[in-house]
XYZ file of C-alpha atoms in Angstrom:
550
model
C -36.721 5.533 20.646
C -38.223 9.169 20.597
C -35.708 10.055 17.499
C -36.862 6.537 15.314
C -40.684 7.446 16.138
C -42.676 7.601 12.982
C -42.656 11.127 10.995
C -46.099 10.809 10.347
C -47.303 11.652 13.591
C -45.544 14.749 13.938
C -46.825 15.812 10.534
C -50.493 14.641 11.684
C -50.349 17.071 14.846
C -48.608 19.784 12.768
C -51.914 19.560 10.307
C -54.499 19.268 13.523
C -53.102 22.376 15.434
C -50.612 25.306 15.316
C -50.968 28.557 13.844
C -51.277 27.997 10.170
C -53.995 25.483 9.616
C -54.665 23.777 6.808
C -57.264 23.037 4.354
C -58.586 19.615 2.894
C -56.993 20.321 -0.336
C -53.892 21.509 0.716
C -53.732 18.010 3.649
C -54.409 15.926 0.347
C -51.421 17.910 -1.657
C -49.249 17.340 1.011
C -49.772 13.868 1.859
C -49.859 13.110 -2.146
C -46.166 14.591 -2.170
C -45.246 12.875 1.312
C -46.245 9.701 -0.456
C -44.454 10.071 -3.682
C -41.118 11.566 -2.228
C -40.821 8.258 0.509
C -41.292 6.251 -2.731
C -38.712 8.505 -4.206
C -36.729 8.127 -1.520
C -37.427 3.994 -0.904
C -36.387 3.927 -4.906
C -33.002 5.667 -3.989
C -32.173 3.024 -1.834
C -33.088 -0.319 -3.430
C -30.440 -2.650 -4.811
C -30.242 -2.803 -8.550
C -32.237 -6.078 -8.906
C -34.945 -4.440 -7.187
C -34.442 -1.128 -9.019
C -34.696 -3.516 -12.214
C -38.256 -5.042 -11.070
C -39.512 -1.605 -9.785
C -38.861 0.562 -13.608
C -37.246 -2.182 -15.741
C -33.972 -0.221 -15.351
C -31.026 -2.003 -16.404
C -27.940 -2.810 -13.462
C -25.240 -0.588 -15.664
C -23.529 0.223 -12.880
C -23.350 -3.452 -11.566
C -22.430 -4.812 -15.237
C -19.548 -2.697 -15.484
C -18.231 -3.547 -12.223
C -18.414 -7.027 -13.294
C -16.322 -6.371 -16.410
C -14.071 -4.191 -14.933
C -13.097 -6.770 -12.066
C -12.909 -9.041 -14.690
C -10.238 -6.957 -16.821
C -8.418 -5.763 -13.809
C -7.560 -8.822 -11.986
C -6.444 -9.991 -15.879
C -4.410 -6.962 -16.192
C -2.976 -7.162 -13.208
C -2.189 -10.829 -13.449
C -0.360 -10.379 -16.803
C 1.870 -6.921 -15.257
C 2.909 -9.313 -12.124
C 4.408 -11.687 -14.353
C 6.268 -9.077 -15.932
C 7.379 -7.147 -12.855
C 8.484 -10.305 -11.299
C 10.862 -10.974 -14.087
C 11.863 -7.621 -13.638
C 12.698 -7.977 -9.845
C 14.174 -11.659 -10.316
C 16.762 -10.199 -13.057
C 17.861 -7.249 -11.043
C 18.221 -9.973 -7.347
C 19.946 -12.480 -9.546
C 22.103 -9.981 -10.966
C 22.966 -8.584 -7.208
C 23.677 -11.772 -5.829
C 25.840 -12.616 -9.191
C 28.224 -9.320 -8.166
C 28.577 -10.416 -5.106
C 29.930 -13.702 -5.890
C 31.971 -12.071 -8.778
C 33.753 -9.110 -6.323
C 33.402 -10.195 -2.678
C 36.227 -12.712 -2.100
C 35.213 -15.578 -0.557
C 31.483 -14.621 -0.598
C 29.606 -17.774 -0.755
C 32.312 -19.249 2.798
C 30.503 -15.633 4.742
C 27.700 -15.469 6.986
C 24.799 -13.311 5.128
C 24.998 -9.376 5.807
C 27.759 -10.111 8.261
C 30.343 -10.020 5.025
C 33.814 -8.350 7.149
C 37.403 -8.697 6.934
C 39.800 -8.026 10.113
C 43.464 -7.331 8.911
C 44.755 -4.589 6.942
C 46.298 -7.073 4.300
C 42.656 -8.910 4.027
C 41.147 -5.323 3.115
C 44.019 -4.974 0.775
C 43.377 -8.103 -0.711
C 40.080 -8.067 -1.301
C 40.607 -4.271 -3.128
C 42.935 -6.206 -5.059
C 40.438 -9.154 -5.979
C 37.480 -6.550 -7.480
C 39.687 -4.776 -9.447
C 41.322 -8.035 -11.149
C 37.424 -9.212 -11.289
C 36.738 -5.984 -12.741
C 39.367 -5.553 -15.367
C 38.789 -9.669 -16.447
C 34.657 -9.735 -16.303
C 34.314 -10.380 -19.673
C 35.494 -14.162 -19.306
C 34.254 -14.464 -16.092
C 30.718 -13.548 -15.866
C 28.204 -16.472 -17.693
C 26.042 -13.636 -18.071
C 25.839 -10.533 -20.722
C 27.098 -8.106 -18.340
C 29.141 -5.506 -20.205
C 30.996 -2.423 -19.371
C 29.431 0.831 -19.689
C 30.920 2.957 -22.390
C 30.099 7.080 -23.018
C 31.177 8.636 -26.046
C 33.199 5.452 -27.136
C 35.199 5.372 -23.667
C 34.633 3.064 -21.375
C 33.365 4.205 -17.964
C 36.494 3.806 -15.125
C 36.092 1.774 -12.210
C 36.650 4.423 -9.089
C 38.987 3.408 -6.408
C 37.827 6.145 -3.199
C 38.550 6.084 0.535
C 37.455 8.785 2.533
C 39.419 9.489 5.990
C 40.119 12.092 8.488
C 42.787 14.884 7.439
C 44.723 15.218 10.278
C 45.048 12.478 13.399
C 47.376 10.595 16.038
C 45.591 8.199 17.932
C 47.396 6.929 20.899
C 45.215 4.119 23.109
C 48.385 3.588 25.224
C 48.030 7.011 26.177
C 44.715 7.385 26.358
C 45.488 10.445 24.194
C 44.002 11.450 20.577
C 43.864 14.800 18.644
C 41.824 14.360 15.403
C 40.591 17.239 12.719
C 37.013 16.019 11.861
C 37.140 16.962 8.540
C 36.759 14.257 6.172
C 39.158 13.818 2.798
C 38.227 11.971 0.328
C 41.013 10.929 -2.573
C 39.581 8.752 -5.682
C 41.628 6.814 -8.251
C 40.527 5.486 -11.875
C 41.093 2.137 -13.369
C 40.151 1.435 -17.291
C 38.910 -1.797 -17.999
C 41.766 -2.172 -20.554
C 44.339 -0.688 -18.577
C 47.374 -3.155 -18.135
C 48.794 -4.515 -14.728
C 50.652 -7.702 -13.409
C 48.997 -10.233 -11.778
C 51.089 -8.873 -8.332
C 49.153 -7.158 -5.724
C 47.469 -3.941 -7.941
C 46.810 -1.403 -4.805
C 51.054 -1.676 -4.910
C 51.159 -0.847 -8.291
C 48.487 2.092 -7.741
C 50.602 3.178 -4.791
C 47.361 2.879 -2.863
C 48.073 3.158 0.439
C 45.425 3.441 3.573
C 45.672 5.091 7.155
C 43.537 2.905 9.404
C 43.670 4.667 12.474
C 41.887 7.809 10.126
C 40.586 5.755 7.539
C 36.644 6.018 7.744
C 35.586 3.557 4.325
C 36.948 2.485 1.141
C 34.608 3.076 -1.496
C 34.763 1.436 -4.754
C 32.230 2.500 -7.941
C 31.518 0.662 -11.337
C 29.104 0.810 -14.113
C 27.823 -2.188 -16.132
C 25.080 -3.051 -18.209
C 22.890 -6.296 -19.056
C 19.867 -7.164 -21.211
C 16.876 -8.567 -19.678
C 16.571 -11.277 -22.618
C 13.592 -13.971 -20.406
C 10.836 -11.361 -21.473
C 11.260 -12.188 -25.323
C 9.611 -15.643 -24.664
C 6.674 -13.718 -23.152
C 6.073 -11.073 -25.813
C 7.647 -8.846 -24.197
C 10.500 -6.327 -25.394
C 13.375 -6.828 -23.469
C 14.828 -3.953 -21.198
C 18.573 -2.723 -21.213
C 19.374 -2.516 -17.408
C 22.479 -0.240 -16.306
C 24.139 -1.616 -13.107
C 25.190 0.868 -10.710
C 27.526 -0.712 -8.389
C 29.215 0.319 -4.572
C 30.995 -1.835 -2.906
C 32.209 -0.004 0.773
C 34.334 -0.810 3.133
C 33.158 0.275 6.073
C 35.730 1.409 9.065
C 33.993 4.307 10.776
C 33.663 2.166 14.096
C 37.459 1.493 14.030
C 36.526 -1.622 16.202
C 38.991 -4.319 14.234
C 36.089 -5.058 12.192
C 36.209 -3.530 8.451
C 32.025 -4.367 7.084
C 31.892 -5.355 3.441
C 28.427 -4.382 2.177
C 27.489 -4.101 -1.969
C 24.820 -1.936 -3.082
C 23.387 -2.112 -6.239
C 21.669 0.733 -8.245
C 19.688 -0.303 -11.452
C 18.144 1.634 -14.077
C 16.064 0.894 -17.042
C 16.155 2.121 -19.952
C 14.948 1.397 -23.532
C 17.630 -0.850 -25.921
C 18.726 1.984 -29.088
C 18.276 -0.922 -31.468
C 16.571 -4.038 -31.350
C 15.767 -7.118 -34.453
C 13.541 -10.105 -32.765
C 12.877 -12.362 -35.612
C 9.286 -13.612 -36.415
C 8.131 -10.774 -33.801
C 5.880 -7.746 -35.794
C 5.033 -5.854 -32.414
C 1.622 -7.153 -32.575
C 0.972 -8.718 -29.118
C 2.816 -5.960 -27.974
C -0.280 -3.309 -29.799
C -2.575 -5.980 -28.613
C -1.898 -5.569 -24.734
C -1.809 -1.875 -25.009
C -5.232 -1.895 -26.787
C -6.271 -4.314 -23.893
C -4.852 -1.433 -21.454
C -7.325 0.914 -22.955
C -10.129 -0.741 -23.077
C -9.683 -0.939 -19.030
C -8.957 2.787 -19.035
C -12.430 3.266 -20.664
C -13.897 0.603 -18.887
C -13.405 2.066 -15.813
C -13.428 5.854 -16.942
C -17.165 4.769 -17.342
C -17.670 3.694 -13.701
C -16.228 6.218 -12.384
C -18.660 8.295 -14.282
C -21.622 6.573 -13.393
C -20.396 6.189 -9.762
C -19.883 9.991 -9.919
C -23.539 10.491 -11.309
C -25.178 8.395 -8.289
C -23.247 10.415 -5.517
C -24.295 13.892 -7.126
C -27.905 12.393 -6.737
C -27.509 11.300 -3.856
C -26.088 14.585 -2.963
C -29.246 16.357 -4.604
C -31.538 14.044 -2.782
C -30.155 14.792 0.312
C -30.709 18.907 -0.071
C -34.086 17.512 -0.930
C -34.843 15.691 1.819
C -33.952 18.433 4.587
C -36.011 20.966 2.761
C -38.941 18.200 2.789
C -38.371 17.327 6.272
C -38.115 21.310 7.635
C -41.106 21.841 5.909
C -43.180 19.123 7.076
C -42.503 18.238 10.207
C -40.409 21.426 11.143
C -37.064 19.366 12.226
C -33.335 19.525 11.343
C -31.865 16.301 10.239
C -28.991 14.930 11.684
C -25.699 14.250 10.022
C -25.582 10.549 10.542
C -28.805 10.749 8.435
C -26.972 12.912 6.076
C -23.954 10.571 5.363
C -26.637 7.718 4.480
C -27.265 9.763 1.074
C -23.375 9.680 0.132
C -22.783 6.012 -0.468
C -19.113 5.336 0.795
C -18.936 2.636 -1.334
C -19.301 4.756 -4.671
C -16.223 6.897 -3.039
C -14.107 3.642 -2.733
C -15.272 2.485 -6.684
C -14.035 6.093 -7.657
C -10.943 6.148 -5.867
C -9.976 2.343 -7.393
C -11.044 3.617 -10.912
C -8.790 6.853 -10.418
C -5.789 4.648 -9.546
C -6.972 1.924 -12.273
C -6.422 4.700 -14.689
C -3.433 6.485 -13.660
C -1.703 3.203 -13.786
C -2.915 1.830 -17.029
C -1.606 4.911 -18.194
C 1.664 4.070 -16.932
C 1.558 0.063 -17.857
C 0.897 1.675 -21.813
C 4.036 4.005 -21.497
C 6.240 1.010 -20.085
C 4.415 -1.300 -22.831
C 5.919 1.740 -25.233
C 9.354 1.485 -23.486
C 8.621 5.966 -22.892
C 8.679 5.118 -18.869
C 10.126 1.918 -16.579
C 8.488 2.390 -13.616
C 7.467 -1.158 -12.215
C 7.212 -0.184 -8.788
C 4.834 2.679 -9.276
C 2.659 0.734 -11.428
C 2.501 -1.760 -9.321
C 1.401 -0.270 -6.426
C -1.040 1.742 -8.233
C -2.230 -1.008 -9.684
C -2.514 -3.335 -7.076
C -4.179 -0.865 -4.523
C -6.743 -0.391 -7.179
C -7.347 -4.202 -7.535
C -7.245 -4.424 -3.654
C -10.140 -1.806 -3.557
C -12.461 -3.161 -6.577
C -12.165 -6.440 -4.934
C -13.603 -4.897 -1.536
C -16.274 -2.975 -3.385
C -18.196 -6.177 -4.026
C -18.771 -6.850 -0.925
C -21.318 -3.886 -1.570
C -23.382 -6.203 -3.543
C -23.498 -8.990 -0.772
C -25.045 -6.518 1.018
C -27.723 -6.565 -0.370
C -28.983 -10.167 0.576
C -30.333 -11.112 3.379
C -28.075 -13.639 4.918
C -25.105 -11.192 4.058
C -26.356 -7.572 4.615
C -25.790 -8.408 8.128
C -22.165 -8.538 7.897
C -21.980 -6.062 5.802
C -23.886 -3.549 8.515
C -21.767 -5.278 11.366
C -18.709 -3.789 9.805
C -19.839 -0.658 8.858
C -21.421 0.216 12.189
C -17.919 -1.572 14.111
C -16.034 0.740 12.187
C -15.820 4.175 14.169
C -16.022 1.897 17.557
C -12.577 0.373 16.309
C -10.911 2.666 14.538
C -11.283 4.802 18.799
C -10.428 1.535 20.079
C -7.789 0.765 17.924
C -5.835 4.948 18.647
C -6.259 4.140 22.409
C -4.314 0.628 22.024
C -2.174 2.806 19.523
C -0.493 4.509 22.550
C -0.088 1.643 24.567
C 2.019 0.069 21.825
C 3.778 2.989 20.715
C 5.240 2.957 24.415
C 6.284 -0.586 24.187
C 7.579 0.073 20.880
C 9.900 3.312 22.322
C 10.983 1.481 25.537
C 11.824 -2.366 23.960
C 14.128 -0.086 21.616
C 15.731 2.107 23.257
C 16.720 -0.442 25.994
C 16.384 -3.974 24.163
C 18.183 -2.397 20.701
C 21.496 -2.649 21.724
C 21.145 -6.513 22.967
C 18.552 -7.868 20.782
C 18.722 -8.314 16.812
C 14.557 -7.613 16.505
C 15.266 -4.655 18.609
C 17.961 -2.523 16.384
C 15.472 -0.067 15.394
C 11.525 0.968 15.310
C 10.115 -0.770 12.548
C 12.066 -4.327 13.809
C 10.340 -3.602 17.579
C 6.708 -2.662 15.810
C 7.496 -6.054 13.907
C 8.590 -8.462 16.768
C 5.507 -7.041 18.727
C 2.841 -7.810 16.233
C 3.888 -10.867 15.579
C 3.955 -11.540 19.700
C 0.704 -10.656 19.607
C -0.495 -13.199 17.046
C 1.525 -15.756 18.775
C 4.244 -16.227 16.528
C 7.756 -16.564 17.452
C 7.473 -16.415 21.083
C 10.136 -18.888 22.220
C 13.123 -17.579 20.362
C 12.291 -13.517 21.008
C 13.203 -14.963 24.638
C 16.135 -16.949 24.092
C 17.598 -14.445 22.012
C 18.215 -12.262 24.849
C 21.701 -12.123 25.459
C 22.510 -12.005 29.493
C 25.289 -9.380 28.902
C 23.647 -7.260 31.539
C 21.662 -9.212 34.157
C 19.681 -5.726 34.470
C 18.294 -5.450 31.364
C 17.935 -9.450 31.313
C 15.699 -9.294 34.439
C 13.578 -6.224 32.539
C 13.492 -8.031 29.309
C 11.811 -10.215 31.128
C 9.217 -8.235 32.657
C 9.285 -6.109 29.312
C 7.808 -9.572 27.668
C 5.418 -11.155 30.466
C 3.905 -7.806 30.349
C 2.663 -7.078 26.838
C 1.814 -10.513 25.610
C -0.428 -10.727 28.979
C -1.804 -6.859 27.926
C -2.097 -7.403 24.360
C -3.073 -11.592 23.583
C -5.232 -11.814 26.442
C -6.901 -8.106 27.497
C -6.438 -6.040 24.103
C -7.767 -8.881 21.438
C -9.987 -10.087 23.758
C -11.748 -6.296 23.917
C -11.788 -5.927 20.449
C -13.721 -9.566 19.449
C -15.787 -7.950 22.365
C -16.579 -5.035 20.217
C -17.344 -6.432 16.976
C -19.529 -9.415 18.855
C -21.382 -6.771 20.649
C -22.038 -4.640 17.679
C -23.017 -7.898 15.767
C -25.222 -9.458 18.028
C -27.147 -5.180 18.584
C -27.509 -5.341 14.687
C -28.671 -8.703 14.653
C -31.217 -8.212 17.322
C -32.808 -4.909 15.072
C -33.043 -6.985 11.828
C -35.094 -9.680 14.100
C -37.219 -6.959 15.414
C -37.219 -4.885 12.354
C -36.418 -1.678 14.440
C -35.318 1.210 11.819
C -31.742 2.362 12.797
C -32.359 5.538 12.146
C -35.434 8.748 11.104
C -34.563 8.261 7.480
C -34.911 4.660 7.729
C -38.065 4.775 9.878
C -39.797 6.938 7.318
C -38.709 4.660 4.328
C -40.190 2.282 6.191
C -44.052 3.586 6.173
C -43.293 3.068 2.190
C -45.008 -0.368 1.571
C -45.019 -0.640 -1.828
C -43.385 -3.173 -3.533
C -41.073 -2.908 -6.412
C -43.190 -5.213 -8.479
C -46.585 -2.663 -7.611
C -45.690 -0.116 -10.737
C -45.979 2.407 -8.708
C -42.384 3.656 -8.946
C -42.978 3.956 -12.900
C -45.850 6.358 -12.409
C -42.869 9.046 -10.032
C -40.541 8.612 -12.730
C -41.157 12.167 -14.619
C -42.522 13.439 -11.262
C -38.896 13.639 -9.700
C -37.898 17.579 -10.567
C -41.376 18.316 -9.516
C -41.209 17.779 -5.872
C -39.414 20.512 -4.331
C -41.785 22.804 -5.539
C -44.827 21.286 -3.772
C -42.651 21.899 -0.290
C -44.085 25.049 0.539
């Protein structure tokens, strides 16, 4: 309680004794600029209603957040549509190859897609290329074939194996050169065969006991045409597609997987009739109008956390001088509003990817996926800034201080559970991995565990436990009735502690109307009210301060 005692009093005995002693006219100067810098100083901190009562000065800052929110969370709305035609195309498209190449597809287990015989693996070589070379009147979609300088682009037949090998499990003998071959062969679209097996005609012959994968690479292009019915240009997409066969295990099991690789790109020529581009220059105009939208709050945001910045400086000088003390850093930080910092960081991201929305809009640049996270985190943020403005009513502000003072209390909280979890994390992985599914690797383990701590999926994360080894059953086991104890019940249960505690501390101050902290204790001697007009009468008197000091 010493530190939130009243400045005034150590002023008062500063005036009534010490070395330099003062006179009557000086006491009035200096209490005259005490007064008139804690009104500064209660000005600083009032919300903009208040400010509005106090000099009639209108809420720019909280008008432009409106309208920015406003245009944002419209901007963003229309870009989602967009990218999620974007994504549907390119999944549809994937799951389309796979049901055009992979034989049998849709009769396969998902991502467990494997063949078992060497004449299955020949077969199904067989059944992309002839799905390949006859696309054109199979697909029910516009897929093409990609052509360079007039010449259609080959489909590449590769398998990569060992160069020299003789593998004898009989013997329990092997020799094997580790270096890997790799031999490729090209097939034209229009390049004639017979309907008989085409890896015979290609002479394409395979090695299993050194084959490591069959790889298989071709090119083909589509037109996004859904985005014309939203006034949108359509994209030409160019289809980079793998299909491997993977044999590196040599287990008897040959993994099928397809990967697809898109680009965008912008269509050489287009016509769309009854279309004049002008939606098109609409949305682009409506993209910079948020780019100067919030290029103005960030300016004005800027302004306020250079003056608080100045005020600050001012401030320590005033309260050195005064009452001879240094002030403390947590009453430092209270001039640099954190909120300002997360408005500026959203507008900075706002801009960046309106910038980016315009040159996709233009067809110059087709990145969705940074757009959209650019644009979304800056959505994400604006949307958290308002809960600056709840703050400043009554029945909210105390939320708003609960989770501002909780916050360095959790985030220490929150790095001691870290390591706790991180060790479940390394140990359910490296023993669980091999006999679990939600144990193959370190994001699946962080997964399964967080969502064992929230309760969910409980039951099957224990059945799934295969009893291949009745030791690491048994530790599974104690692995399990271990953490969800720690965690659900000891862990969760701390941290509601926490926030409680720090709610119900904060609560009990605003009852009492205890200042927090120096600064607030001597804003709180300042009992004029915004209404008084005395706040008009320091408005020219602000660069004047500083100098009365010493």
């Amino acid at each position: 309680m010493d530190d939130l005692e009243p400045l005034i009093t150590h002023r008062a005995e500063r005036l009534q004794s010490g070395p330099c002693q003062w006179d009557t006219a000086q006491s009035r100067t200096g209490s005259r600029v005490e007064e008139n810098f804690r009104r500064r100083l209660k000005y600083f901190f009032m919300s903009p209603c208040e400010k509005y009562r106090a000099r009639g000065r209108k809420p720019w800052k909280l008008m432009v957040q409106i309208l920015k929110i406003v245009l944002i969370t419209f901007q963003l709305v229309s870009f989602g549509l967009s990218n999620e035609m974007m994504v549907t195309f390119k999944d549809e498209n994937l799951m389309a190859f796979k049901h055009l190449f992979l034989k049998d597809y849709s009769k396969q287990v998902l991502d467990k897609y494997a063949v078992y015989t060497k004449q299955a693996v020949y077969d199904n070589i067989d059944h992309i290329v002839h799905q390949f070379m006859n696309l054109q009147s199979l697909t029910t979609g516009n897929h093409a074939y990609e052509t360079i300088d007039g010449m259609y682009t080959p489909l590449s037949l590769c398998h990569e194996f060992y160069r020299n090998g003789s593998i004898s499990p009989d013997n329990e003998t092997f020799a094997i050169d580790p270096h890997v071959v790799k031999e490729c062969i090209s097939i034209y679209p229009m390049q004639p065969f017979d309907n008989n097996s085409l890896t015979r005609q290609l002479n394409f012959t395979l090695d299993f006991q050194r084959l490591l994968s069959v790889n298989i690479y071709l090119s083909l292009k589509a037109i996004n045409l859904q985005t014309v019915r939203h006034d949108e240009l359509p994209d030409c997409y160019n289809f980079q597609i793998m299909i491997k066969f993977d044999n590196q295990a040599h287990s008897g099991q040959v993994k099928i997987k397809l990967e697809n690789d898109v680009g965008l790109y912008e269509c050489k020529d287009w016509n769309i009739e009854g279309t004049s581009g002008k939606n098109n220059n609409l949305l682009m105009m409506f993209d910079s109008l948020v780019i100067l939208t919030c290029f103005s709050s960030l300016v004005l945001c800027t302004r306020s956390i250079l003056a608080g910045i100045q005020l600050q400086f001012e401030y320590v000088v005033f309260i050195h001088t005064f009452y001879n003390k240094i002030l403390s850093w947590s009453d430092r930080m209270e001039f640099i509003n954190g909120w300002y910092i997360l408005i500026i960081t959203s507008d900075t991201l706002t801009i960046v990817g309106s910038a980016i929305k315009i040159a996709i809009r233009s067809k110059d640049l087709t990145n969705y996926d940074v757009c959209s996270i650019f644009l979304g985190t800056a959505t994400m943020l604006a949307w958290i800034g308002v809960i600056r403005y709840f703050g400043f009513f009554k029945k909210y502000n105390i939320l708003v201080l609960t989770l501002r003072a909780a916050f360095p209390n959790v985030i220490r909280f929150c790095s001691c559970a870290a390591m706790i979890y991180l060790g479940y994390c390394f140990c359910g992985w490296i023993v669980l991995g091999p006999y679990h599914d939600k144990f193959r690797s370190l994001d699946k383990v962080s997964g399964c565990l967080f969502s064992l701590i929230n309760g969910d999926d409980m039951y099957a994360t224990f059945v799934k436990m295969r009893a291949k080894s009745y030791m690491v059953w048994l530790f599974s086991r104690l692995y399990l009735y271990s953490f969800i104890p720690l965690f659900v019940y000891m862990v969760l249960s701390l941290f509601i502690a926490l926030i409680n505690d720090t709610y119900e501390t904060i609560k009990q101050q605003q009852q009492e109307r205890v200042p927090m902290s120096q600064l607030q204790a001597f804003i709180a001697e300042c009992e004029d009210k915004p209404e008084s007009g005395r706040y008009k009468m320091d408005k020219g008197s602000h660069s004047s301060c500083l100098c009365c000091f010493g």
